[in-house]
């Protein structure tokens, strides 16, 4: 496969911020922007791992597929 994956950990978030992360993962596209570099992404997981209601702070691993402009393109920020 020629797909490139990007794994991001959200870091510690308040339990009340889950809606924002779920909205991001339901979206069709996302972009990672740093300075003049922009990478188009597509979320691959539509569901987040089960939530532990006893924890106030949580973190999630998020997986994205990179939408390449052409096959030989490399990505480094």
C-alpha positions in Angstrom: 0.0 0.0 0.0 1.1 3.5 -0.7 -0.9 5.0 2.2 0.9 7.1 4.8 -0.4 7.1 8.3 -0.1 9.8 11.0 -0.6 8.9 14.6 -1.2 11.7 17.1 -1.8 11.5 20.8 -4.0 14.2 22.2 -2.2 14.5 25.4 -4.1 15.0 28.6 -7.5 16.6 28.1 -10.4 17.3 30.4 -13.2 14.8 30.1 -15.5 17.6 28.9 -13.3 18.1 25.8 -14.3 14.7 24.3 -17.0 16.2 22.1 -14.3 18.3 20.3 -12.2 15.2 19.6 -15.2 13.1 18.5 -16.2 15.9 16.1 -12.7 16.0 14.6 -12.7 12.2 14.1 -16.1 12.3 12.4 -15.0 15.0 9.9 -14.1 14.1 6.4 -10.9 16.2 6.3 -8.5 17.8 8.6 -5.3 19.8 8.1 -2.0 19.9 10.0 -0.5 23.4 9.6 2.9 24.5 10.6 4.2 27.8 9.2 3.9 27.5 5.4 3.5 23.7 5.4 0.0 22.2 5.2 -0.7 18.5 5.2 -4.2 17.3 4.3 -5.4 14.4 6.5 -8.4 12.0 6.7 -9.4 10.6 10.1 -9.5 6.8 9.9 -11.2 5.9 13.2 -14.7 7.1 13.6 -15.0 5.9 17.2 -12.8 6.8 20.2 -11.8 4.1 22.8 -14.2 3.5 25.6 -14.2 6.3 28.2 -13.4 5.7 31.9 -15.9 7.9 33.7 -13.7 7.8 36.9 -10.9 9.8 35.3 -11.0 13.6 34.9 -8.1 13.7 32.5 -7.9 11.4 29.5 -5.7 11.0 26.4 -6.5 9.4 23.1 -4.4 8.1 20.2 -5.8 9.5 16.9 -5.0 8.0 13.5 -5.1 9.8 10.2 -4.4 8.9 6.6 -2.3 11.5 4.8 -3.9 12.6 1.5 -0.9 12.8 -0.8 -0.7 15.3 -3.7 1.5 12.8 -5.6 3.0 9.4 -4.9 6.6 10.5 -4.2 5.7 13.2 -1.8 7.3 13.0 1.7 6.2 14.6 4.8 8.2 16.1 7.6 7.4 19.1 9.8 
